[in-house]
Amino acid sequence: MTSPDADSPDLYSIADLAREFGISTRAIRFYESKGLISPERLGATRVFRRRDRARLILILRGKRLGFSLRDISDYLALYDADRGQQVNLLAEKVDERLELLEQQLADLQTTIAELQEIRKLARDRVSPAS
Amino acid sequence: MTSPDADSPDLYSIADLAREFGISTRAIRFYESKGLISPERLGATRVFRRRDRARLILILRGKRLGFSLRDISDYLALYDADRGQQVNLLAEKVDERLELLEQQLADLQTTIAELQEIRKLARDRVSPAS
DNA sequence: CAGTTGTTTGACGCTAACGTAAAGCCATGA
DNA sequence: TCATGGCTTTACGTTAGCGTCAAACAACTG
């Protein structure tokens, strides 16, 4: 899964990642200040690796799902805890979060269905009795 | 669908709705100030009806999905526009929003799958080779 | 050597979405 | 009558999530 695949570079500057994901460097520093990522340093300069980049992807997905950085932080901890100790506690936390997500999934499906209904009505009105 | 079903009351105070949905009256007033709902008035006192209550439900669902009040406002407009005029424009807007929601749906399903994988690993570690 | 580019750390600014008094208007009940 | 409860508006406070300078350093370039 996480084979050290060749070529794909393993060193990114803060600007690299900002460009790649269309966010500001300020945002990335802010995520670090909140402990969501912890890039290495070369002197004072941040050096990001694949792991940090992967975390960033998870962070942005979390944001698209409407989660707060606080939530996302907890969420990332679940990934880390794979290698962690309190495994039962982990399973509980994961289950909690899964419940939330499935509630959200239900909300989402309802909303999508409603909008499709609206679209249908709108189209019917334009070209009735197709 | 929207038959004026008997009994279910049709008059709610601001406190009624706050209680029912577990939010503050302040929040409800705030939604009104942003134009998301517009209850009638009896003197100065707000009087909510089924329509307002239904809108509130949509608002709260939107919030659970992580949308801003601005987004939710646009979203509510799609429902209203059913009776509206620019029907083609409506269909476009609806399609835009549907795209967003489906992106979100994909994100959500990915996230759920990943968490289930983590849970599986965690459980395996507790009771291996069941 | 001067200038440009990219980085850093503050630090202040800003918007959204309310929370939290404060102060006043009614209606009801002891 | 007056105290209590629920409603109102006005307005300032608060947190999250960055945006936006500012000042300083480091490396490269002509």
PDB file of N, CA, C and O in Angstrom, chain A residues 58 61 64-66 75 78-79 82-84 87-88 90-91 94-95 97-98 101-105 107-108 110-112 114-116 118-119 121-123 125-126, chain B residues 58 61 64-66 75 78-79 82-84 87-88 90-91 94-95 97-98 101-105 107-112 114-116 118-119 121-123 125-126:
ATOM      1  N   LEU A  58      -6.188  14.835   3.713  1.00  0.00           N
ATOM      2  CA  LEU A  58      -7.262  14.479   4.645  1.00  0.00           C
ATOM      3  C   LEU A  58      -7.884  15.735   5.257  1.00  0.00           C
ATOM      4  O   LEU A  58      -9.097  15.817   5.434  1.00  0.00           O
ATOM      5  N   ARG A  61     -10.147  17.367   2.732  1.00  0.00           N
ATOM      6  CA  ARG A  61     -11.378  16.603   2.556  1.00  0.00           C
ATOM      7  C   ARG A  61     -12.310  16.844   3.739  1.00  0.00           C
ATOM      8  O   ARG A  61     -13.513  17.046   3.565  1.00  0.00           O
ATOM      9  N   ARG A  64     -14.017  20.088   3.237  1.00  0.00           N
ATOM     10  CA  ARG A  64     -15.108  19.997   2.254  1.00  0.00           C
ATOM     11  C   ARG A  64     -16.344  19.369   2.887  1.00  0.00           C
ATOM     12  O   ARG A  64     -17.472  19.661   2.493  1.00  0.00           O
ATOM     13  N   LEU A  65     -16.115  18.512   3.861  1.00  0.00           N
ATOM     14  CA  LEU A  65     -17.253  17.884   4.541  1.00  0.00           C
ATOM     15  C   LEU A  65     -17.816  18.777   5.632  1.00  0.00           C
ATOM     16  O   LEU A  65     -18.756  18.406   6.326  1.00  0.00           O
ATOM     17  N   GLY A  66     -17.229  19.951   5.798  1.00  0.00           N
ATOM     18  CA  GLY A  66     -17.786  20.904   6.751  1.00  0.00           C
ATOM     19  C   GLY A  66     -17.309  20.734   8.178  1.00  0.00           C
ATOM     20  O   GLY A  66     -17.896  21.302   9.093  1.00  0.00           O
ATOM     21  N   TYR A  75      -9.958  13.475  14.115  1.00  0.00           N
ATOM     22  CA  TYR A  75     -10.078  12.503  13.037  1.00  0.00           C
ATOM     23  C   TYR A  75      -8.706  11.971  12.629  1.00  0.00           C
ATOM     24  O   TYR A  75      -8.494  10.764  12.502  1.00  0.00           O
ATOM     25  N   LEU A  78      -7.186   9.383  14.784  1.00  0.00           N
ATOM     26  CA  LEU A  78      -7.652   8.015  14.571  1.00  0.00           C
ATOM     27  C   LEU A  78      -6.726   7.284  13.606  1.00  0.00           C
ATOM     28  O   LEU A  78      -6.423   6.109  13.788  1.00  0.00           O
ATOM     29  N   TYR A  79      -6.273   7.984  12.596  1.00  0.00           N
ATOM     30  CA  TYR A  79      -5.344   7.388  11.638  1.00  0.00           C
ATOM     31  C   TYR A  79      -4.030   7.051  12.334  1.00  0.00           C
ATOM     32  O   TYR A  79      -3.473   5.977  12.170  1.00  0.00           O
ATOM     33  N   ASP A  82      -3.553   4.029  14.761  1.00  0.00           N
ATOM     34  CA  ASP A  82      -3.345   2.713  14.188  1.00  0.00           C
ATOM     35  C   ASP A  82      -2.153   2.069  14.890  1.00  0.00           C
ATOM     36  O   ASP A  82      -2.198   0.953  15.375  1.00  0.00           O
ATOM     37  N   ARG A  83      -1.084   2.817  14.971  1.00  0.00           N
ATOM     38  CA  ARG A  83       0.149   2.401  15.605  1.00  0.00           C
ATOM     39  C   ARG A  83       0.098   2.647  17.117  1.00  0.00           C
ATOM     40  O   ARG A  83       1.105   2.511  17.797  1.00  0.00           O
ATOM     41  N   GLY A  84      -1.023   3.055  17.606  1.00  0.00           N
ATOM     42  CA  GLY A  84      -1.113   3.528  18.992  1.00  0.00           C
ATOM     43  C   GLY A  84      -1.310   2.423  20.006  1.00  0.00           C
ATOM     44  O   GLY A  84      -1.049   1.264  19.727  1.00  0.00           O
ATOM     45  N   VAL A  87      -6.291   0.577  21.996  1.00  0.00           N
ATOM     46  CA  VAL A  87      -6.945   0.168  20.758  1.00  0.00           C
ATOM     47  C   VAL A  87      -8.463   0.076  20.922  1.00  0.00           C
ATOM     48  O   VAL A  87      -9.213   0.396  20.011  1.00  0.00           O
ATOM     49  N   ASN A  88      -8.915  -0.332  22.079  1.00  0.00           N
ATOM     50  CA  ASN A  88     -10.361  -0.424  22.284  1.00  0.00           C
ATOM     51  C   ASN A  88     -10.972   0.967  22.237  1.00  0.00           C
ATOM     52  O   ASN A  88     -12.006   1.192  21.607  1.00  0.00           O
ATOM     53  N   LEU A  90      -9.827   3.394  20.730  1.00  0.00           N
ATOM     54  CA  LEU A  90      -9.802   3.823  19.337  1.00  0.00           C
ATOM     55  C   LEU A  90     -11.056   3.343  18.611  1.00  0.00           C
ATOM     56  O   LEU A  90     -11.749   4.118  17.960  1.00  0.00           O
ATOM     57  N   ALA A  91     -11.346   2.068  18.771  1.00  0.00           N
ATOM     58  CA  ALA A  91     -12.494   1.505  18.077  1.00  0.00           C
ATOM     59  C   ALA A  91     -13.771   2.257  18.451  1.00  0.00           C
ATOM     60  O   ALA A  91     -14.602   2.552  17.588  1.00  0.00           O
ATOM     61  N   VAL A  94     -13.794   5.630  16.708  1.00  0.00           N
ATOM     62  CA  VAL A  94     -14.065   5.441  15.289  1.00  0.00           C
ATOM     63  C   VAL A  94     -15.550   5.200  15.081  1.00  0.00           C
ATOM     64  O   VAL A  94     -16.174   5.765  14.171  1.00  0.00           O
ATOM     65  N   ASP A  95     -16.134   4.388  15.957  1.00  0.00           N
ATOM     66  CA  ASP A  95     -17.559   4.099  15.815  1.00  0.00           C
ATOM     67  C   ASP A  95     -18.392   5.357  16.000  1.00  0.00           C
ATOM     68  O   ASP A  95     -19.346   5.600  15.257  1.00  0.00           O
ATOM     69  N   ARG A  97     -17.528   8.389  15.392  1.00  0.00           N
ATOM     70  CA  ARG A  97     -17.401   9.227  14.209  1.00  0.00           C
ATOM     71  C   ARG A  97     -18.148   8.632  13.019  1.00  0.00           C
ATOM     72  O   ARG A  97     -18.751   9.339  12.223  1.00  0.00           O
ATOM     73  N   LEU A  98     -18.148   7.340  12.930  1.00  0.00           N
ATOM     74  CA  LEU A  98     -18.864   6.691  11.838  1.00  0.00           C
ATOM     75  C   LEU A  98     -20.360   6.980  11.942  1.00  0.00           C
ATOM     76  O   LEU A  98     -21.030   7.208  10.927  1.00  0.00           O
ATOM     77  N   LEU A 101     -20.967  10.375  10.613  1.00  0.00           N
ATOM     78  CA  LEU A 101     -20.825  10.421   9.169  1.00  0.00           C
ATOM     79  C   LEU A 101     -22.025   9.787   8.489  1.00  0.00           C
ATOM     80  O   LEU A 101     -22.463  10.237   7.435  1.00  0.00           O
ATOM     81  N   GLU A 102     -22.567   8.759   9.125  1.00  0.00           N
ATOM     82  CA  GLU A 102     -23.700   8.104   8.477  1.00  0.00           C
ATOM     83  C   GLU A 102     -24.972   8.943   8.600  1.00  0.00           C
ATOM     84  O   GLU A 102     -25.821   8.932   7.712  1.00  0.00           O
ATOM     85  N   GLN A 103     -25.056   9.681   9.686  1.00  0.00           N
ATOM     86  CA  GLN A 103     -26.145  10.675   9.798  1.00  0.00           C
ATOM     87  C   GLN A 103     -25.999  11.691   8.673  1.00  0.00           C
ATOM     88  O   GLN A 103     -26.961  12.033   7.987  1.00  0.00           O
ATOM     89  N   GLN A 104     -24.774  12.129   8.494  1.00  0.00           N
ATOM     90  CA  GLN A 104     -24.514  13.117   7.455  1.00  0.00           C
ATOM     91  C   GLN A 104     -24.818  12.549   6.078  1.00  0.00           C
ATOM     92  O   GLN A 104     -25.368  13.237   5.218  1.00  0.00           O
ATOM     93  N   LEU A 105     -24.485  11.285   5.899  1.00  0.00           N
ATOM     94  CA  LEU A 105     -24.770  10.632   4.622  1.00  0.00           C
ATOM     95  C   LEU A 105     -26.272  10.618   4.362  1.00  0.00           C
ATOM     96  O   LEU A 105     -26.729  10.917   3.255  1.00  0.00           O
ATOM     97  N   ASP A 107     -28.545  12.701   5.625  1.00  0.00           N
ATOM     98  CA  ASP A 107     -28.924  14.085   5.329  1.00  0.00           C
ATOM     99  C   ASP A 107     -28.639  14.417   3.879  1.00  0.00           C
ATOM    100  O   ASP A 107     -29.459  15.007   3.171  1.00  0.00           O
ATOM    101  N   LEU A 108     -27.459  14.011   3.472  1.00  0.00           N
ATOM    102  CA  LEU A 108     -27.004  14.344   2.138  1.00  0.00           C
ATOM    103  C   LEU A 108     -27.880  13.686   1.080  1.00  0.00           C
ATOM    104  O   LEU A 108     -28.274  14.310   0.097  1.00  0.00           O
ATOM    105  N   THR A 110     -30.953  12.678   1.391  1.00  0.00           N
ATOM    106  CA  THR A 110     -32.261  13.337   1.394  1.00  0.00           C
ATOM    107  C   THR A 110     -32.215  14.614   0.580  1.00  0.00           C
ATOM    108  O   THR A 110     -33.064  14.871  -0.277  1.00  0.00           O
ATOM    109  N   THR A 111     -31.191  15.411   0.857  1.00  0.00           N
ATOM    110  CA  THR A 111     -31.061  16.694   0.174  1.00  0.00           C
ATOM    111  C   THR A 111     -30.923  16.520  -1.324  1.00  0.00           C
ATOM    112  O   THR A 111     -31.555  17.223  -2.114  1.00  0.00           O
ATOM    113  N   ILE A 112     -30.098  15.574  -1.713  1.00  0.00           N
ATOM    114  CA  ILE A 112     -29.902  15.324  -3.143  1.00  0.00           C
ATOM    115  C   ILE A 112     -31.220  14.904  -3.797  1.00  0.00           C
ATOM    116  O   ILE A 112     -31.591  15.402  -4.861  1.00  0.00           O
ATOM    117  N   GLU A 114     -34.217  15.598  -2.860  1.00  0.00           N
ATOM    118  CA  GLU A 114     -35.128  16.745  -2.933  1.00  0.00           C
ATOM    119  C   GLU A 114     -34.760  17.668  -4.089  1.00  0.00           C
ATOM    120  O   GLU A 114     -35.628  18.153  -4.818  1.00  0.00           O
ATOM    121  N   LEU A 115     -33.478  17.886  -4.233  1.00  0.00           N
ATOM    122  CA  LEU A 115     -33.054  18.777  -5.313  1.00  0.00           C
ATOM    123  C   LEU A 115     -33.341  18.155  -6.680  1.00  0.00           C
ATOM    124  O   LEU A 115     -33.720  18.851  -7.620  1.00  0.00           O
ATOM    125  N   GLN A 116     -33.174  16.860  -6.769  1.00  0.00           N
ATOM    126  CA  GLN A 116     -33.477  16.213  -8.044  1.00  0.00           C
ATOM    127  C   GLN A 116     -34.955  16.331  -8.366  1.00  0.00           C
ATOM    128  O   GLN A 116     -35.348  16.505  -9.524  1.00  0.00           O
ATOM    129  N   ILE A 118     -36.863  18.827  -7.397  1.00  0.00           N
ATOM    130  CA  ILE A 118     -37.054  20.208  -7.832  1.00  0.00           C
ATOM    131  C   ILE A 118     -36.634  20.387  -9.284  1.00  0.00           C
ATOM    132  O   ILE A 118     -37.310  21.030 -10.083  1.00  0.00           O
ATOM    133  N   ARG A 119     -35.501  19.797  -9.617  1.00  0.00           N
ATOM    134  CA  ARG A 119     -35.016  19.921 -10.986  1.00  0.00           C
ATOM    135  C   ARG A 119     -35.994  19.301 -11.966  1.00  0.00           C
ATOM    136  O   ARG A 119     -36.284  19.848 -13.021  1.00  0.00           O
ATOM    137  N   LEU A 121     -39.225  18.993 -11.601  1.00  0.00           N
ATOM    138  CA  LEU A 121     -40.366  19.900 -11.736  1.00  0.00           C
ATOM    139  C   LEU A 121     -40.020  21.057 -12.661  1.00  0.00           C
ATOM    140  O   LEU A 121     -40.798  21.440 -13.535  1.00  0.00           O
ATOM    141  N   ALA A 122     -38.822  21.605 -12.470  1.00  0.00           N
ATOM    142  CA  ALA A 122     -38.405  22.744 -13.278  1.00  0.00           C
ATOM    143  C   ALA A 122     -38.344  22.357 -14.754  1.00  0.00           C
ATOM    144  O   ALA A 122     -38.844  23.072 -15.621  1.00  0.00           O
ATOM    145  N   ARG A 123     -37.756  21.213 -15.029  1.00  0.00           N
ATOM    146  CA  ARG A 123     -37.632  20.771 -16.419  1.00  0.00           C
ATOM    147  C   ARG A 123     -39.012  20.519 -17.028  1.00  0.00           C
ATOM    148  O   ARG A 123     -39.283  20.885 -18.156  1.00  0.00           O
ATOM    149  N   ARG A 125     -41.643  21.936 -16.422  1.00  0.00           N
ATOM    150  CA  ARG A 125     -42.313  23.190 -16.704  1.00  0.00           C
ATOM    151  C   ARG A 125     -41.813  23.799 -18.007  1.00  0.00           C
ATOM    152  O   ARG A 125     -42.531  24.515 -18.703  1.00  0.00           O
ATOM    153  N   VAL A 126     -40.539  23.535 -18.326  1.00  0.00           N
ATOM    154  CA  VAL A 126     -39.974  24.079 -19.562  1.00  0.00           C
ATOM    155  C   VAL A 126     -40.495  23.296 -20.766  1.00  0.00           C
ATOM    156  O   VAL A 126     -40.993  23.864 -21.721  1.00  0.00           O
TER     157      VAL A 126
ATOM    158  N   LEU B  58     -34.949  22.600   7.290  1.00  0.00           N
ATOM    159  CA  LEU B  58     -33.993  22.626   6.183  1.00  0.00           C
ATOM    160  C   LEU B  58     -32.715  23.354   6.588  1.00  0.00           C
ATOM    161  O   LEU B  58     -31.607  22.935   6.233  1.00  0.00           O
ATOM    162  N   ARG B  61     -30.629  21.107   8.776  1.00  0.00           N
ATOM    163  CA  ARG B  61     -30.008  20.044   7.992  1.00  0.00           C
ATOM    164  C   ARG B  61     -28.829  20.603   7.215  1.00  0.00           C
ATOM    165  O   ARG B  61     -27.773  19.979   7.135  1.00  0.00           O
ATOM    166  N   ARG B  64     -25.962  20.850   9.523  1.00  0.00           N
ATOM    167  CA  ARG B  64     -25.326  19.552   9.773  1.00  0.00           C
ATOM    168  C   ARG B  64     -24.429  19.160   8.612  1.00  0.00           C
ATOM    169  O   ARG B  64     -23.447  18.464   8.775  1.00  0.00           O
ATOM    170  N   LEU B  65     -24.782  19.597   7.434  1.00  0.00           N
ATOM    171  CA  LEU B  65     -23.973  19.276   6.257  1.00  0.00           C
ATOM    172  C   LEU B  65     -22.792  20.228   6.111  1.00  0.00           C
ATOM    173  O   LEU B  65     -22.013  20.124   5.177  1.00  0.00           O
ATOM    174  N   GLY B  66     -22.693  21.192   7.044  1.00  0.00           N
ATOM    175  CA  GLY B  66     -21.528  22.068   7.032  1.00  0.00           C
ATOM    176  C   GLY B  66     -21.661  23.297   6.155  1.00  0.00           C
ATOM    177  O   GLY B  66     -20.674  23.958   5.862  1.00  0.00           O
ATOM    178  N   TYR B  75     -29.875  28.007  -1.052  1.00  0.00           N
ATOM    179  CA  TYR B  75     -30.518  26.699  -1.152  1.00  0.00           C
ATOM    180  C   TYR B  75     -32.027  26.807  -0.947  1.00  0.00           C
ATOM    181  O   TYR B  75     -32.822  26.268  -1.726  1.00  0.00           O
ATOM    182  N   LEU B  78     -34.010  27.973  -3.825  1.00  0.00           N
ATOM    183  CA  LEU B  78     -34.329  26.981  -4.850  1.00  0.00           C
ATOM    184  C   LEU B  78     -35.699  26.365  -4.578  1.00  0.00           C
ATOM    185  O   LEU B  78     -36.474  26.117  -5.497  1.00  0.00           O
ATOM    186  N   TYR B  79     -35.981  26.140  -3.310  1.00  0.00           N
ATOM    187  CA  TYR B  79     -37.286  25.602  -2.947  1.00  0.00           C
ATOM    188  C   TYR B  79     -38.387  26.608  -3.293  1.00  0.00           C
ATOM    189  O   TYR B  79     -39.411  26.259  -3.874  1.00  0.00           O
ATOM    190  N   ASP B  82     -39.614  27.302  -6.922  1.00  0.00           N
ATOM    191  CA  ASP B  82     -40.565  26.373  -7.517  1.00  0.00           C
ATOM    192  C   ASP B  82     -41.712  27.174  -8.134  1.00  0.00           C
ATOM    193  O   ASP B  82     -42.081  26.996  -9.287  1.00  0.00           O
ATOM    194  N   ARG B  83     -42.234  28.077  -7.363  1.00  0.00           N
ATOM    195  CA  ARG B  83     -43.321  28.953  -7.759  1.00  0.00           C
ATOM    196  C   ARG B  83     -42.792  30.178  -8.507  1.00  0.00           C
ATOM    197  O   ARG B  83     -43.548  31.103  -8.790  1.00  0.00           O
ATOM    198  N   GLY B  84     -41.537  30.191  -8.777  1.00  0.00           N
ATOM    199  CA  GLY B  84     -40.891  31.403  -9.274  1.00  0.00           C
ATOM    200  C   GLY B  84     -40.994  31.595 -10.765  1.00  0.00           C
ATOM    201  O   GLY B  84     -41.827  30.978 -11.415  1.00  0.00           O
ATOM    202  N   VAL B  87     -37.179  29.847 -14.608  1.00  0.00           N
ATOM    203  CA  VAL B  87     -37.117  28.419 -14.334  1.00  0.00           C
ATOM    204  C   VAL B  87     -35.838  27.786 -14.871  1.00  0.00           C
ATOM    205  O   VAL B  87     -35.273  26.880 -14.261  1.00  0.00           O
ATOM    206  N   ASN B  88     -35.359  28.267 -16.017  1.00  0.00           N
ATOM    207  CA  ASN B  88     -34.133  27.694 -16.563  1.00  0.00           C
ATOM    208  C   ASN B  88     -32.973  27.992 -15.638  1.00  0.00           C
ATOM    209  O   ASN B  88     -32.143  27.134 -15.344  1.00  0.00           O
ATOM    210  N   LEU B  90     -33.152  28.497 -12.600  1.00  0.00           N
ATOM    211  CA  LEU B  90     -33.320  27.642 -11.429  1.00  0.00           C
ATOM    212  C   LEU B  90     -32.668  26.279 -11.659  1.00  0.00           C
ATOM    213  O   LEU B  90     -31.872  25.813 -10.858  1.00  0.00           O
ATOM    214  N   ALA B  91     -32.984  25.685 -12.784  1.00  0.00           N
ATOM    215  CA  ALA B  91     -32.452  24.352 -13.078  1.00  0.00           C
ATOM    216  C   ALA B  91     -30.930  24.375 -13.059  1.00  0.00           C
ATOM    217  O   ALA B  91     -30.291  23.463 -12.535  1.00  0.00           O
ATOM    218  N   VAL B  94     -29.731  24.556  -9.480  1.00  0.00           N
ATOM    219  CA  VAL B  94     -29.942  23.268  -8.821  1.00  0.00           C
ATOM    220  C   VAL B  94     -28.860  22.287  -9.244  1.00  0.00           C
ATOM    221  O   VAL B  94     -28.299  21.561  -8.429  1.00  0.00           O
ATOM    222  N   ASP B  95     -28.544  22.307 -10.533  1.00  0.00           N
ATOM    223  CA  ASP B  95     -27.518  21.394 -11.032  1.00  0.00           C
ATOM    224  C   ASP B  95     -26.163  21.693 -10.405  1.00  0.00           C
ATOM    225  O   ASP B  95     -25.436  20.780 -10.005  1.00  0.00           O
ATOM    226  N   ARG B  97     -25.581  22.988  -7.531  1.00  0.00           N
ATOM    227  CA  ARG B  97     -25.589  22.536  -6.144  1.00  0.00           C
ATOM    228  C   ARG B  97     -25.539  21.015  -6.056  1.00  0.00           C
ATOM    229  O   ARG B  97     -24.894  20.449  -5.180  1.00  0.00           O
ATOM    230  N   LEU B  98     -26.199  20.380  -6.980  1.00  0.00           N
ATOM    231  CA  LEU B  98     -26.174  18.922  -6.987  1.00  0.00           C
ATOM    232  C   LEU B  98     -24.756  18.406  -7.211  1.00  0.00           C
ATOM    233  O   LEU B  98     -24.347  17.419  -6.600  1.00  0.00           O
ATOM    234  N   LEU B 101     -22.946  18.631  -3.991  1.00  0.00           N
ATOM    235  CA  LEU B 101     -23.410  17.625  -3.048  1.00  0.00           C
ATOM    236  C   LEU B 101     -22.878  16.250  -3.413  1.00  0.00           C
ATOM    237  O   LEU B 101     -22.555  15.447  -2.537  1.00  0.00           O
ATOM    238  N   GLU B 102     -22.763  16.010  -4.697  1.00  0.00           N
ATOM    239  CA  GLU B 102     -22.278  14.690  -5.083  1.00  0.00           C
ATOM    240  C   GLU B 102     -20.784  14.548  -4.844  1.00  0.00           C
ATOM    241  O   GLU B 102     -20.304  13.454  -4.527  1.00  0.00           O
ATOM    242  N   GLN B 103     -20.064  15.644  -4.980  1.00  0.00           N
ATOM    243  CA  GLN B 103     -18.652  15.651  -4.572  1.00  0.00           C
ATOM    244  C   GLN B 103     -18.573  15.321  -3.080  1.00  0.00           C
ATOM    245  O   GLN B 103     -17.771  14.497  -2.645  1.00  0.00           O
ATOM    246  N   GLN B 104     -19.431  15.966  -2.346  1.00  0.00           N
ATOM    247  CA  GLN B 104     -19.442  15.757  -0.909  1.00  0.00           C
ATOM    248  C   GLN B 104     -19.806  14.318  -0.568  1.00  0.00           C
ATOM    249  O   GLN B 104     -19.225  13.710   0.332  1.00  0.00           O
ATOM    250  N   LEU B 105     -20.730  13.790  -1.331  1.00  0.00           N
ATOM    251  CA  LEU B 105     -21.128  12.398  -1.121  1.00  0.00           C
ATOM    252  C   LEU B 105     -19.946  11.464  -1.348  1.00  0.00           C
ATOM    253  O   LEU B 105     -19.701  10.542  -0.563  1.00  0.00           O
ATOM    254  N   ASP B 107     -16.721  12.232  -1.123  1.00  0.00           N
ATOM    255  CA  ASP B 107     -15.804  12.445   0.003  1.00  0.00           C
ATOM    256  C   ASP B 107     -16.251  11.642   1.209  1.00  0.00           C
ATOM    257  O   ASP B 107     -15.459  10.989   1.879  1.00  0.00           O
ATOM    258  N   LEU B 108     -17.530  11.740   1.451  1.00  0.00           N
ATOM    259  CA  LEU B 108     -18.091  11.101   2.637  1.00  0.00           C
ATOM    260  C   LEU B 108     -17.939   9.588   2.564  1.00  0.00           C
ATOM    261  O   LEU B 108     -17.547   8.935   3.535  1.00  0.00           O
ATOM    262  N   GLN B 109     -18.219   9.034   1.411  1.00  0.00           N
ATOM    263  CA  GLN B 109     -18.131   7.582   1.272  1.00  0.00           C
ATOM    264  C   GLN B 109     -16.688   7.111   1.401  1.00  0.00           C
ATOM    265  O   GLN B 109     -16.415   6.085   2.030  1.00  0.00           O
ATOM    266  N   THR B 110     -15.768   7.874   0.853  1.00  0.00           N
ATOM    267  CA  THR B 110     -14.349   7.541   1.013  1.00  0.00           C
ATOM    268  C   THR B 110     -13.977   7.534   2.492  1.00  0.00           C
ATOM    269  O   THR B 110     -13.344   6.601   2.990  1.00  0.00           O
ATOM    270  N   THR B 111     -14.376   8.584   3.163  1.00  0.00           N
ATOM    271  CA  THR B 111     -14.042   8.726   4.583  1.00  0.00           C
ATOM    272  C   THR B 111     -14.614   7.577   5.391  1.00  0.00           C
ATOM    273  O   THR B 111     -13.930   6.987   6.236  1.00  0.00           O
ATOM    274  N   ILE B 112     -15.864   7.254   5.127  1.00  0.00           N
ATOM    275  CA  ILE B 112     -16.500   6.161   5.863  1.00  0.00           C
ATOM    276  C   ILE B 112     -15.764   4.850   5.612  1.00  0.00           C
ATOM    277  O   ILE B 112     -15.468   4.095   6.544  1.00  0.00           O
ATOM    278  N   GLU B 114     -12.672   4.416   4.814  1.00  0.00           N
ATOM    279  CA  GLU B 114     -11.371   4.440   5.489  1.00  0.00           C
ATOM    280  C   GLU B 114     -11.522   4.161   6.975  1.00  0.00           C
ATOM    281  O   GLU B 114     -10.736   3.420   7.566  1.00  0.00           O
ATOM    282  N   LEU B 115     -12.535   4.780   7.564  1.00  0.00           N
ATOM    283  CA  LEU B 115     -12.735   4.571   9.000  1.00  0.00           C
ATOM    284  C   LEU B 115     -13.116   3.123   9.290  1.00  0.00           C
ATOM    285  O   LEU B 115     -12.697   2.550  10.298  1.00  0.00           O
ATOM    286  N   GLN B 116     -13.911   2.546   8.416  1.00  0.00           N
ATOM    287  CA  GLN B 116     -14.287   1.150   8.629  1.00  0.00           C
ATOM    288  C   GLN B 116     -13.059   0.254   8.543  1.00  0.00           C
ATOM    289  O   GLN B 116     -12.939  -0.723   9.282  1.00  0.00           O
ATOM    290  N   ILE B 118     -10.019   1.198   9.358  1.00  0.00           N
ATOM    291  CA  ILE B 118      -9.291   1.405  10.617  1.00  0.00           C
ATOM    292  C   ILE B 118      -9.934   0.596  11.738  1.00  0.00           C
ATOM    293  O   ILE B 118      -9.255  -0.051  12.531  1.00  0.00           O
ATOM    294  N   ARG B 119     -11.245   0.622  11.774  1.00  0.00           N
ATOM    295  CA  ARG B 119     -11.948  -0.123  12.818  1.00  0.00           C
ATOM    296  C   ARG B 119     -11.648  -1.615  12.710  1.00  0.00           C
ATOM    297  O   ARG B 119     -11.430  -2.303  13.697  1.00  0.00           O
ATOM    298  N   LEU B 121      -8.975  -3.030  11.454  1.00  0.00           N
ATOM    299  CA  LEU B 121      -7.617  -3.255  11.934  1.00  0.00           C
ATOM    300  C   LEU B 121      -7.577  -3.265  13.458  1.00  0.00           C
ATOM    301  O   LEU B 121      -6.947  -4.114  14.073  1.00  0.00           O
ATOM    302  N   ALA B 122      -8.284  -2.302  14.052  1.00  0.00           N
ATOM    303  CA  ALA B 122      -8.291  -2.192  15.510  1.00  0.00           C
ATOM    304  C   ALA B 122      -8.883  -3.449  16.131  1.00  0.00           C
ATOM    305  O   ALA B 122      -8.331  -4.025  17.070  1.00  0.00           O
ATOM    306  N   ARG B 123      -9.990  -3.904  15.581  1.00  0.00           N
ATOM    307  CA  ARG B 123     -10.646  -5.098  16.119  1.00  0.00           C
ATOM    308  C   ARG B 123      -9.748  -6.329  15.957  1.00  0.00           C
ATOM    309  O   ARG B 123      -9.617  -7.138  16.858  1.00  0.00           O
ATOM    310  N   ARG B 125      -6.689  -6.458  16.008  1.00  0.00           N
ATOM    311  CA  ARG B 125      -5.596  -6.403  16.946  1.00  0.00           C
ATOM    312  C   ARG B 125      -6.044  -6.861  18.335  1.00  0.00           C
ATOM    313  O   ARG B 125      -5.269  -7.400  19.117  1.00  0.00           O
ATOM    314  N   VAL B 126      -7.330  -6.632  18.634  1.00  0.00           N
ATOM    315  CA  VAL B 126      -7.849  -7.052  19.932  1.00  0.00           C
ATOM    316  C   VAL B 126      -8.075  -8.558  19.962  1.00  0.00           C
ATOM    317  O   VAL B 126      -7.600  -9.247  20.848  1.00  0.00           O
TER     318      VAL B 126
END
